GROMACS .gro file of C-alpha atoms in nm:
model
  186
    1UNK     CA    1   0.000   0.000   0.000
    2UNK     CA    2   0.110   0.353  -0.069
    3UNK     CA    3   0.177   0.594   0.213
    4UNK     CA    4  -0.087   0.827   0.066
    5UNK     CA    5  -0.420   0.851   0.247
    6UNK     CA    6  -0.690   0.869  -0.021
    7UNK     CA    7  -0.992   0.841   0.207
    8UNK     CA    8  -1.276   1.052   0.073
    9UNK     CA    9  -1.141   1.039  -0.282
   10UNK     CA   10  -1.348   0.875  -0.557
   11UNK     CA   11  -1.207   0.717  -0.872
   12UNK     CA   12  -1.390   0.599  -1.181
   13UNK     CA   13  -1.231   0.331  -1.401
   14UNK     CA   14  -1.385   0.296  -1.749
   15UNK     CA   15  -1.365  -0.030  -1.943
   16UNK     CA   16  -1.540  -0.252  -2.192
   17UNK     CA   17  -1.661  -0.594  -2.084
   18UNK     CA   18  -1.388  -0.783  -2.268
   19UNK     CA   19  -1.021  -0.731  -2.330
   20UNK     CA   20  -0.895  -0.496  -2.061
   21UNK     CA   21  -0.540  -0.581  -1.957
   22UNK     CA   22  -0.580  -0.749  -1.618
   23UNK     CA   23  -0.302  -0.576  -1.425
   24UNK     CA   24  -0.385  -0.233  -1.567
   25UNK     CA   25  -0.729  -0.258  -1.409
   26UNK     CA   26  -0.688  -0.487  -1.108
   27UNK     CA   27  -0.361  -0.348  -0.970
   28UNK     CA   28  -0.470   0.019  -0.969
   29UNK     CA   29  -0.816  -0.065  -0.830
   30UNK     CA   30  -0.670  -0.272  -0.546
   31UNK     CA   31  -0.397  -0.014  -0.478
   32UNK     CA   32  -0.640   0.278  -0.463
   33UNK     CA   33  -0.889   0.093  -0.247
   34UNK     CA   34  -0.610  -0.008  -0.007
   35UNK     CA   35  -0.517   0.361   0.022
   36UNK     CA   36  -0.875   0.443   0.120
   37UNK     CA   37  -1.023   0.562  -0.211
   38UNK     CA   38  -1.363   0.453  -0.334
   39UNK     CA   39  -1.325   0.304  -0.681
   40UNK     CA   40  -1.607   0.227  -0.922
   41UNK     CA   41  -1.556   0.021  -1.236
   42UNK     CA   42  -1.789   0.137  -1.514
   43UNK     CA   43  -1.831  -0.105  -1.804
   44UNK     CA   44  -2.038  -0.090  -2.119
   45UNK     CA   45  -2.302  -0.307  -1.950
   46UNK     CA   46  -2.345  -0.483  -1.618
   47UNK     CA   47  -2.204  -0.818  -1.737
   48UNK     CA   48  -1.874  -0.932  -1.581
   49UNK     CA   49  -1.556  -0.777  -1.721
   50UNK     CA   50  -1.333  -1.046  -1.870
   51UNK     CA   51  -0.972  -0.931  -1.845
   52UNK     CA   52  -0.681  -1.058  -2.049
   53UNK     CA   53  -0.313  -1.103  -1.974
   54UNK     CA   54  -0.087  -0.993  -2.256
   55UNK     CA   55  -0.389  -0.929  -2.479
   56UNK     CA   56  -0.447  -1.302  -2.521
   57UNK     CA   57  -0.459  -1.520  -2.211
   58UNK     CA   58  -0.773  -1.516  -1.993
   59UNK     CA   59  -0.731  -1.318  -1.673
   60UNK     CA   60  -0.945  -1.246  -1.370
   61UNK     CA   61  -1.311  -1.160  -1.402
   62UNK     CA   62  -1.408  -0.828  -1.247
   63UNK     CA   63  -1.763  -0.730  -1.161
   64UNK     CA   64  -1.846  -0.375  -1.269
   65UNK     CA   65  -2.009  -0.152  -1.009
   66UNK     CA   66  -2.187   0.063  -1.269
   67UNK     CA   67  -2.222   0.118  -1.643
   68UNK     CA   68  -2.076   0.392  -1.862
   69UNK     CA   69  -2.423   0.531  -1.925
   70UNK     CA   70  -2.519   0.523  -1.558
   71UNK     CA   71  -2.233   0.735  -1.426
   72UNK     CA   72  -2.245   1.090  -1.293
   73UNK     CA   73  -1.891   1.211  -1.373
   74UNK     CA   74  -1.923   1.494  -1.119
   75UNK     CA   75  -1.917   1.237  -0.837
   76UNK     CA   76  -1.551   1.145  -0.897
   77UNK     CA   77  -1.211   1.303  -0.844
   78UNK     CA   78  -1.009   1.109  -1.106
   79UNK     CA   79  -1.077   0.907  -1.421
   80UNK     CA   80  -0.873   0.589  -1.476
   81UNK     CA   81  -0.843   0.447  -1.827
   82UNK     CA   82  -0.676   0.104  -1.833
   83UNK     CA   83  -0.540  -0.040  -2.154
   84UNK     CA   84  -0.552  -0.368  -2.331
   85UNK     CA   85  -0.562  -0.339  -2.709
   86UNK     CA   86  -0.911  -0.485  -2.749
   87UNK     CA   87  -1.052  -0.287  -2.458
   88UNK     CA   88  -0.908   0.047  -2.567
   89UNK     CA   89  -1.000   0.005  -2.932
   90UNK     CA   90  -1.362  -0.075  -2.839
   91UNK     CA   91  -1.382   0.184  -2.558
   92UNK     CA   92  -1.302   0.473  -2.790
   93UNK     CA   93  -1.609   0.383  -2.994
   94UNK     CA   94  -1.838   0.419  -2.691
   95UNK     CA   95  -2.001   0.764  -2.692
   96UNK     CA   96  -2.051   0.744  -2.316
   97UNK     CA   97  -1.678   0.688  -2.258
   98UNK     CA   98  -1.588   0.982  -2.480
   99UNK     CA   99  -1.841   1.198  -2.293
  100UNK     CA  100  -1.696   1.094  -1.957
  101UNK     CA  101  -1.334   1.174  -2.042
  102UNK     CA  102  -1.438   1.509  -2.190
  103UNK     CA  103  -1.634   1.589  -1.872
  104UNK     CA  104  -1.330   1.521  -1.652
  105UNK     CA  105  -1.095   1.727  -1.869
  106UNK     CA  106  -1.332   2.022  -1.911
  107UNK     CA  107  -1.383   2.042  -1.533
  108UNK     CA  108  -1.008   2.029  -1.462
  109UNK     CA  109  -1.011   1.691  -1.288
  110UNK     CA  110  -0.721   1.450  -1.350
  111UNK     CA  111  -0.726   1.167  -1.601
  112UNK     CA  112  -0.487   0.870  -1.580
  113UNK     CA  113  -0.439   0.640  -1.880
  114UNK     CA  114  -0.201   0.351  -1.932
  115UNK     CA  115  -0.087   0.146  -2.232
  116UNK     CA  116  -0.353   0.171  -2.507
  117UNK     CA  117  -0.582   0.379  -2.281
  118UNK     CA  118  -0.476   0.710  -2.445
  119UNK     CA  119  -0.669   0.605  -2.758
  120UNK     CA  120  -0.979   0.731  -2.574
  121UNK     CA  121  -0.808   1.069  -2.524
  122UNK     CA  122  -0.725   1.085  -2.895
  123UNK     CA  123  -1.088   1.008  -2.982
  124UNK     CA  124  -1.212   1.273  -2.738
  125UNK     CA  125  -0.986   1.542  -2.886
  126UNK     CA  126  -0.788   1.588  -2.565
  127UNK     CA  127  -0.432   1.514  -2.677
  128UNK     CA  128  -0.351   1.835  -2.864
  129UNK     CA  129  -0.090   2.035  -2.674
  130UNK     CA  130  -0.030   1.755  -2.421
  131UNK     CA  131   0.291   1.564  -2.353
  132UNK     CA  132   0.220   1.196  -2.286
  133UNK     CA  133   0.330   0.838  -2.321
  134UNK     CA  134   0.150   0.517  -2.409
  135UNK     CA  135   0.214   0.179  -2.560
  136UNK     CA  136   0.455   0.260  -2.847
  137UNK     CA  137   0.208   0.161  -3.122
  138UNK     CA  138   0.002   0.473  -3.037
  139UNK     CA  139   0.291   0.711  -3.115
  140UNK     CA  140   0.162   0.812  -3.458
  141UNK     CA  141  -0.197   0.848  -3.334
  142UNK     CA  142  -0.084   1.077  -3.051
  143UNK     CA  143   0.131   1.288  -3.281
  144UNK     CA  144  -0.140   1.311  -3.548
  145UNK     CA  145  -0.380   1.432  -3.277
  146UNK     CA  146  -0.138   1.715  -3.186
  147UNK     CA  147   0.024   1.560  -2.881
  148UNK     CA  148   0.391   1.508  -2.802
  149UNK     CA  149   0.468   1.140  -2.746
  150UNK     CA  150   0.767   1.051  -2.526
  151UNK     CA  151   0.913   0.716  -2.427
  152UNK     CA  152   0.906   0.731  -2.048
  153UNK     CA  153   0.767   0.508  -1.772
  154UNK     CA  154   0.531   0.785  -1.659
  155UNK     CA  155   0.448   1.135  -1.780
  156UNK     CA  156   0.240   1.391  -1.593
  157UNK     CA  157   0.124   1.692  -1.792
  158UNK     CA  158  -0.085   1.983  -1.663
  159UNK     CA  159  -0.134   2.168  -1.997
  160UNK     CA  160  -0.481   2.261  -2.124
  161UNK     CA  161  -0.637   2.288  -1.780
  162UNK     CA  162  -0.630   1.928  -1.658
  163UNK     CA  163  -0.371   1.688  -1.523
  164UNK     CA  164  -0.298   1.388  -1.743
  165UNK     CA  165  -0.097   1.096  -1.606
  166UNK     CA  166   0.015   0.835  -1.861
  167UNK     CA  167   0.233   0.523  -1.867
  168UNK     CA  168   0.337   0.267  -2.126
  169UNK     CA  169   0.279  -0.087  -1.997
  170UNK     CA  170   0.207  -0.293  -1.684
  171UNK     CA  171   0.580  -0.285  -1.611
  172UNK     CA  172   0.538   0.088  -1.538
  173UNK     CA  173   0.258   0.045  -1.283
  174UNK     CA  174   0.466   0.145  -0.977
  175UNK     CA  175   0.558   0.482  -1.130
  176UNK     CA  176   0.205   0.525  -1.271
  177UNK     CA  177   0.042   0.465  -0.934
  178UNK     CA  178   0.284   0.702  -0.759
  179UNK     CA  179   0.172   0.981  -0.994
  180UNK     CA  180  -0.197   0.883  -0.971
  181UNK     CA  181  -0.169   0.906  -0.592
  182UNK     CA  182  -0.010   1.250  -0.622
  183UNK     CA  183  -0.285   1.371  -0.858
  184UNK     CA  184  -0.554   1.245  -0.621
  185UNK     CA  185  -0.393   1.387  -0.308
  186UNK     CA  186  -0.414   1.746  -0.437
   0.00000   0.00000   0.00000
């Protein structure tokens, strides 16, 4: 557990019901809950979320606590966008997910995305003028959307009125969670 006390803080994780990278969802959720935060997992529907390991092997099943369409974004302090190629590619096609990330950014609340998660930010038009990282295959997408892609384990950027925390892969989770904690503790 981190040394950060996140009691009273609320986090919303957005996912599809299939294909989210297990550790990019489960590890942050468990970490944040252990630090005292309330974390809701919003999926496309209320069916179980089937995670994957390495985009191919079955992982843990996670029960969503709400749906993308049933969420009041104003009730949360931070938006978490896990990756997984299949999850992120499908998530960016969900109007509700796009609406949620735009609501967080426009209100100045932090957004944290890992691996392929920044695809949702590209889709929502929130990358322009931001410095971020992601899984390397998103480099061209980020640059074409007006962002500056860097190869670093974690990047925190406060440009354009909201804090964006990004990381590349599950191997970067320790650094990612350190920065997520810092963004939540403000």
